[in-house]
Coordinates of C-alpha atoms in Angstrom, one line a residue:
Chain U
M1000 CA 165.9 12.3 18.6
T1001 CA 165.6 12.1 22.3
I1002 CA 163.3 14.3 24.5
D1003 CA 166.4 16.3 25.6
E1004 CA 167.5 16.8 22.0
Y1005 CA 164.0 17.8 21.1
L1006 CA 163.9 20.4 23.9
A1007 CA 167.3 21.7 23.0
E1008 CA 166.1 22.2 19.4
L1009 CA 162.9 23.8 20.5
R1010 CA 164.9 26.2 22.8
R1011 CA 167.0 27.2 19.9
H1012 CA 164.0 28.2 17.8
L1013 CA 162.0 30.0 20.5
K1014 CA 162.4 33.7 20.2
V1015 CA 160.5 34.6 23.3
G1016 CA 161.6 36.1 26.6
P1017 CA 163.4 34.0 29.2
L1018 CA 160.3 33.5 31.5
A1019 CA 158.1 32.5 28.6
R1020 CA 160.8 30.2 27.2
R1021 CA 161.2 28.5 30.5
R1022 CA 157.5 28.0 30.8
I1023 CA 157.0 26.7 27.3
L1024 CA 159.9 24.2 27.6
R1025 CA 158.6 22.9 30.9
E1026 CA 155.1 22.4 29.5
I1027 CA 156.4 20.6 26.4
E1028 CA 158.7 18.5 28.5
T1029 CA 155.8 17.4 30.7
H1030 CA 153.7 16.7 27.6
L1031 CA 156.5 14.6 26.1
V1032 CA 157.0 12.6 29.3
E1033 CA 153.3 11.9 29.6
A1034 CA 153.0 10.9 26.0
T1035 CA 156.0 8.6 26.3
A1036 CA 154.5 7.0 29.4
Q1037 CA 151.3 6.4 27.4
E1038 CA 153.3 4.8 24.6
L1039 CA 155.1 2.6 27.1
T1040 CA 151.8 1.5 28.6
A1041 CA 150.6 0.6 25.0
G1042 CA 153.5 -1.8 24.9
H1043 CA 156.2 0.0 22.9
P1044 CA 159.8 -0.3 23.9
A1045 CA 161.4 2.7 25.5
E1046 CA 163.2 4.2 22.6
Q1047 CA 160.3 3.7 20.3
A1048 CA 157.9 5.1 22.9
E1049 CA 160.0 8.3 23.1
R1050 CA 160.2 8.6 19.3
R1051 CA 156.4 8.1 19.0
A1052 CA 155.8 10.8 21.7
I1053 CA 158.0 13.2 19.8
E1054 CA 156.2 12.5 16.5
R1055 CA 152.8 13.2 18.2
V1056 CA 154.0 16.6 19.5
G1057 CA 155.3 17.6 16.1
S1058 CA 158.4 19.4 14.7
P1059 CA 160.1 21.8 17.2
V1060 CA 160.5 24.4 14.4
D1061 CA 156.8 24.4 13.7
L1062 CA 155.9 24.4 17.4
A1063 CA 158.2 27.4 18.1
A1064 CA 157.1 29.5 15.1
P1065 CA 153.7 30.8 16.2
F1066 CA 155.0 32.1 19.6
P1067 CA 155.4 35.9 19.2
R1068 CA 159.0 37.3 19.3
A1069 CA 159.8 39.0 22.6
R1070 CA 159.3 42.7 22.3
W1071 CA 160.8 43.6 25.6
V1072 CA 164.4 43.1 24.5
P1073 CA 164.6 46.1 22.2
V1074 CA 162.7 48.1 24.7
L1075 CA 165.1 47.2 27.5
A1076 CA 168.1 47.9 25.2
S1077 CA 166.7 51.4 24.5
V1078 CA 166.3 51.9 28.2
A1079 CA 169.9 50.8 28.7
V1080 CA 171.1 53.2 26.1
A1081 CA 169.1 56.1 27.5
A1082 CA 170.4 55.3 31.0
A1083 CA 174.0 55.1 29.7
T1084 CA 173.4 58.5 27.9
A1085 CA 172.1 60.1 31.1
A1086 CA 175.0 58.7 33.2
I1087 CA 177.5 60.0 30.7
L1088 CA 176.1 63.4 30.4
F1089 CA 175.5 63.9 34.1
G1090 CA 178.5 62.0 35.5
A1091 CA 178.9 58.4 36.8
G1092 CA 182.3 58.5 38.5
G1093 CA 183.7 56.1 41.0
V1094 CA 183.6 53.0 38.9
S1095 CA 186.6 51.9 36.8
A1096 CA 186.6 50.1 33.5
P1097 CA 189.4 49.2 31.0
P1098 CA 189.4 52.1 28.4
A1099 CA 190.7 49.8 25.7
S1100 CA 187.4 47.9 25.7
G1101 CA 185.6 51.0 24.9
I1102 CA 183.4 50.5 28.0
T1103 CA 182.8 53.4 30.3
P1104 CA 181.9 53.5 34.0
A1105 CA 178.4 54.2 32.9
V1106 CA 178.1 50.9 31.3
A1107 CA 179.8 49.2 34.2
V1108 CA 177.2 50.8 36.5
L1109 CA 174.4 49.4 34.3
T1110 CA 175.8 45.8 34.2
G1111 CA 177.3 45.8 37.6
D1112 CA 180.2 43.7 36.5
G1113 CA 182.1 45.8 34.0
S1114 CA 181.0 43.5 31.2
D1115 CA 180.0 45.0 27.8
S1116 CA 177.2 42.7 26.8
L1117 CA 173.8 43.4 28.2
Y1118 CA 171.4 41.2 26.2
S1119 CA 171.5 38.6 23.4
T1120 CA 169.5 39.2 20.3
G1121 CA 170.1 39.6 16.6
E1122 CA 168.9 43.2 16.3
S1123 CA 171.1 46.3 16.5
A1124 CA 170.6 50.0 16.6
S1125 CA 172.8 53.0 17.3
L1126 CA 172.4 56.3 19.1
S1127 CA 174.8 59.3 18.9
V1128 CA 175.3 61.7 21.7
A1129 CA 176.4 65.0 20.4
L1130 CA 178.5 67.2 22.7
I1131 CA 180.2 66.6 26.1
R1132 CA 182.6 68.5 28.3
C1133 CA 186.0 66.8 28.3
P1134 CA 188.2 66.9 31.5
D1135 CA 190.3 69.7 30.0
G1136 CA 187.1 71.8 29.6
K1137 CA 187.0 71.5 25.8
L1138 CA 184.1 70.2 23.9
G1139 CA 184.1 66.7 22.6
S1140 CA 181.7 64.1 21.4
R1141 CA 180.5 60.8 22.6
T1142 CA 178.8 58.0 20.6
I1143 CA 176.8 55.2 22.0
T1144 CA 176.3 52.2 19.8
V1145 CA 174.1 49.2 20.5
G1146 CA 175.5 46.6 18.2
L1147 CA 174.8 43.0 17.5
L1148 CA 174.2 40.8 20.5
Y1149 CA 173.3 44.1 22.2
R1150 CA 176.9 44.9 22.9
V1151 CA 176.8 48.5 24.2
T1152 CA 179.9 50.4 23.3
I1153 CA 180.6 54.0 24.1
R1154 CA 183.3 56.0 22.3
T1155 CA 184.6 59.2 23.6
D1156 CA 186.3 61.7 21.3
C1157 CA 188.1 64.5 23.2
P1158 CA 190.7 66.8 21.6
T1159 CA 193.3 65.8 24.2
A1160 CA 194.2 62.4 25.8
V1161 CA 191.6 59.8 27.0
P1162 CA 189.9 61.2 30.1
H1163 CA 190.6 59.3 33.3
W1164 CA 187.7 58.5 35.6
Chain F
M348 CA 138.4 17.7 8.2
S349 CA 141.9 18.6 7.1
R350 CA 144.5 19.9 9.6
E351 CA 144.4 23.4 8.1
E352 CA 140.6 23.5 8.5
L353 CA 140.9 22.2 12.0
K354 CA 143.4 24.9 13.0
G355 CA 140.8 27.5 12.1
H356 CA 138.5 26.1 14.7
L357 CA 141.1 25.2 17.4
D358 CA 140.3 28.2 19.6
L359 CA 136.6 27.3 19.8
L360 CA 137.5 23.6 20.5
L361 CA 139.9 24.6 23.3
L362 CA 137.5 27.0 24.9
A363 CA 134.7 24.5 24.7
T364 CA 136.8 21.7 26.2
L365 CA 137.8 23.9 29.1
R366 CA 134.3 24.8 29.9
D367 CA 133.7 24.1 33.6
R368 CA 137.0 22.5 34.3
Q369 CA 140.8 23.0 34.5
L370 CA 143.1 20.9 32.4
H371 CA 146.8 20.9 31.5
G372 CA 147.9 20.6 27.8
Y373 CA 148.2 16.8 27.7
A374 CA 144.9 16.2 29.3
L375 CA 143.3 18.8 27.0
I376 CA 144.5 17.0 23.9
E377 CA 143.3 13.6 25.3
E378 CA 139.9 15.1 26.1
L379 CA 139.7 16.7 22.6
K380 CA 140.4 13.3 21.0
R381 CA 137.9 11.5 23.3
G382 CA 135.2 14.2 22.9
S383 CA 135.5 14.2 19.1
D384 CA 135.5 10.4 19.0
G385 CA 138.9 10.5 17.4
A386 CA 137.9 12.9 14.6
F387 CA 140.4 15.6 15.6
E388 CA 144.1 14.7 15.0
L389 CA 146.6 17.5 15.2
P390 CA 150.2 17.6 16.1
E391 CA 149.8 17.8 19.8
G392 CA 152.3 20.6 20.2
T393 CA 150.0 23.0 18.2
I394 CA 147.7 23.6 21.2
Y395 CA 150.4 25.3 23.2
P396 CA 150.8 28.4 21.0
A397 CA 146.9 28.6 20.9
L398 CA 146.7 28.3 24.7
H399 CA 149.2 31.0 25.3
R400 CA 147.5 33.2 22.7
L401 CA 144.1 32.7 24.4
E402 CA 145.7 33.5 27.7
R403 CA 147.2 36.7 26.4
A404 CA 143.8 37.7 25.0
G405 CA 142.4 37.3 28.6
L406 CA 140.2 34.3 27.6
L407 CA 142.1 31.8 29.7
S408 CA 144.1 31.9 32.9
S409 CA 146.7 29.4 34.0
R410 CA 148.7 28.3 37.0
W411 CA 151.2 25.7 38.0
S412 CA 149.7 22.7 39.7
S413 CA 151.5 19.9 41.5
E414 CA 149.7 16.6 41.3
S415 CA 151.1 13.1 41.4
G416 CA 154.5 14.6 42.0
R417 CA 154.6 16.4 38.7
R418 CA 154.3 20.1 38.0
R419 CA 151.8 20.9 35.2
R420 CA 150.4 24.1 33.8
V421 CA 146.6 24.0 34.1
Y422 CA 144.3 26.2 32.2
Q423 CA 140.8 27.4 32.8
L424 CA 138.3 29.8 31.2
T425 CA 138.1 33.4 32.5
R426 CA 134.8 35.2 32.7
K427 CA 135.7 36.9 29.4
G428 CA 136.5 33.4 28.0
V429 CA 133.1 32.2 29.0
G430 CA 131.6 35.1 27.1
A431 CA 133.8 34.5 24.1
L432 CA 132.9 30.8 24.0
D433 CA 129.2 31.6 24.0
E434 CA 129.7 34.0 21.1
R435 CA 131.8 31.6 19.1
R436 CA 129.5 28.8 19.7
Q437 CA 126.6 30.9 18.4
A438 CA 128.6 31.9 15.3
W439 CA 129.6 28.3 14.6
R440 CA 125.9 27.1 14.9
Q441 CA 124.9 29.8 12.4
F442 CA 127.7 28.9 10.1
A443 CA 127.0 25.1 10.3
K444 CA 123.3 25.8 9.7
G445 CA 124.1 27.8 6.6
V446 CA 126.4 25.2 5.2
D447 CA 123.8 22.5 5.9
L448 CA 121.2 24.5 4.0
V449 CA 123.4 25.0 1.0
V450 CA 124.7 21.4 0.9
Q451 CA 121.3 20.0 1.2
E452 CA 120.0 22.2 -1.5
A453 CA 122.8 21.1 -3.7

């Protein structure tokens, strides 16, 4: 395993936020580089020096495990859902989005680019919004779901055709 | 001392090594080995979760430092860390004294 491969493996196993992940990877990379330099000074050939440095640091899985899982991701997802709910209930016109994707202008406002993925995690939750006023004045319902990979989808159920924004 | 036993004392060892100086992770490990005369051998990566945990607890602070053209994260004790070190040192001395007494008796 090379240092780059080690860092890629470590990155895969770190379940921290992006800032923490960047810092940890940078610190470990510096450590590996310094350890390799020391092994080279001790007379080991380059490949062996890199391998010995990696052995000294230890398994990337074991190293990643004690770092606490990022808590902010579920919090931000909840904020995103709450913001989407408020935008839907109180109106967020002026932004278009393809209705076939299930994404509403409210989500497009949140992401800024019409995409339907906000954050990447393995957790999911769902939130239902009960009643809305459809364009024809009748009552309908709207459901917000935060699924896997924090894909936010919003489904509108109105008695008549899909409302246009 | 086994690795598991050593892990239990790692916080005290890190706090003590950082007393009155600032060190980055690699230098910290080297200083631990030197200061213990080679007695402490741990996977070197294990100190980073400990350093981050101690920083979250307010016992350490850290910053990026550029020396010799390389950017390193250096750690130092906070005031709270100094207090924590003194407490843990005291607790360790009492523990070691108790163990000595029992072992000598036996």
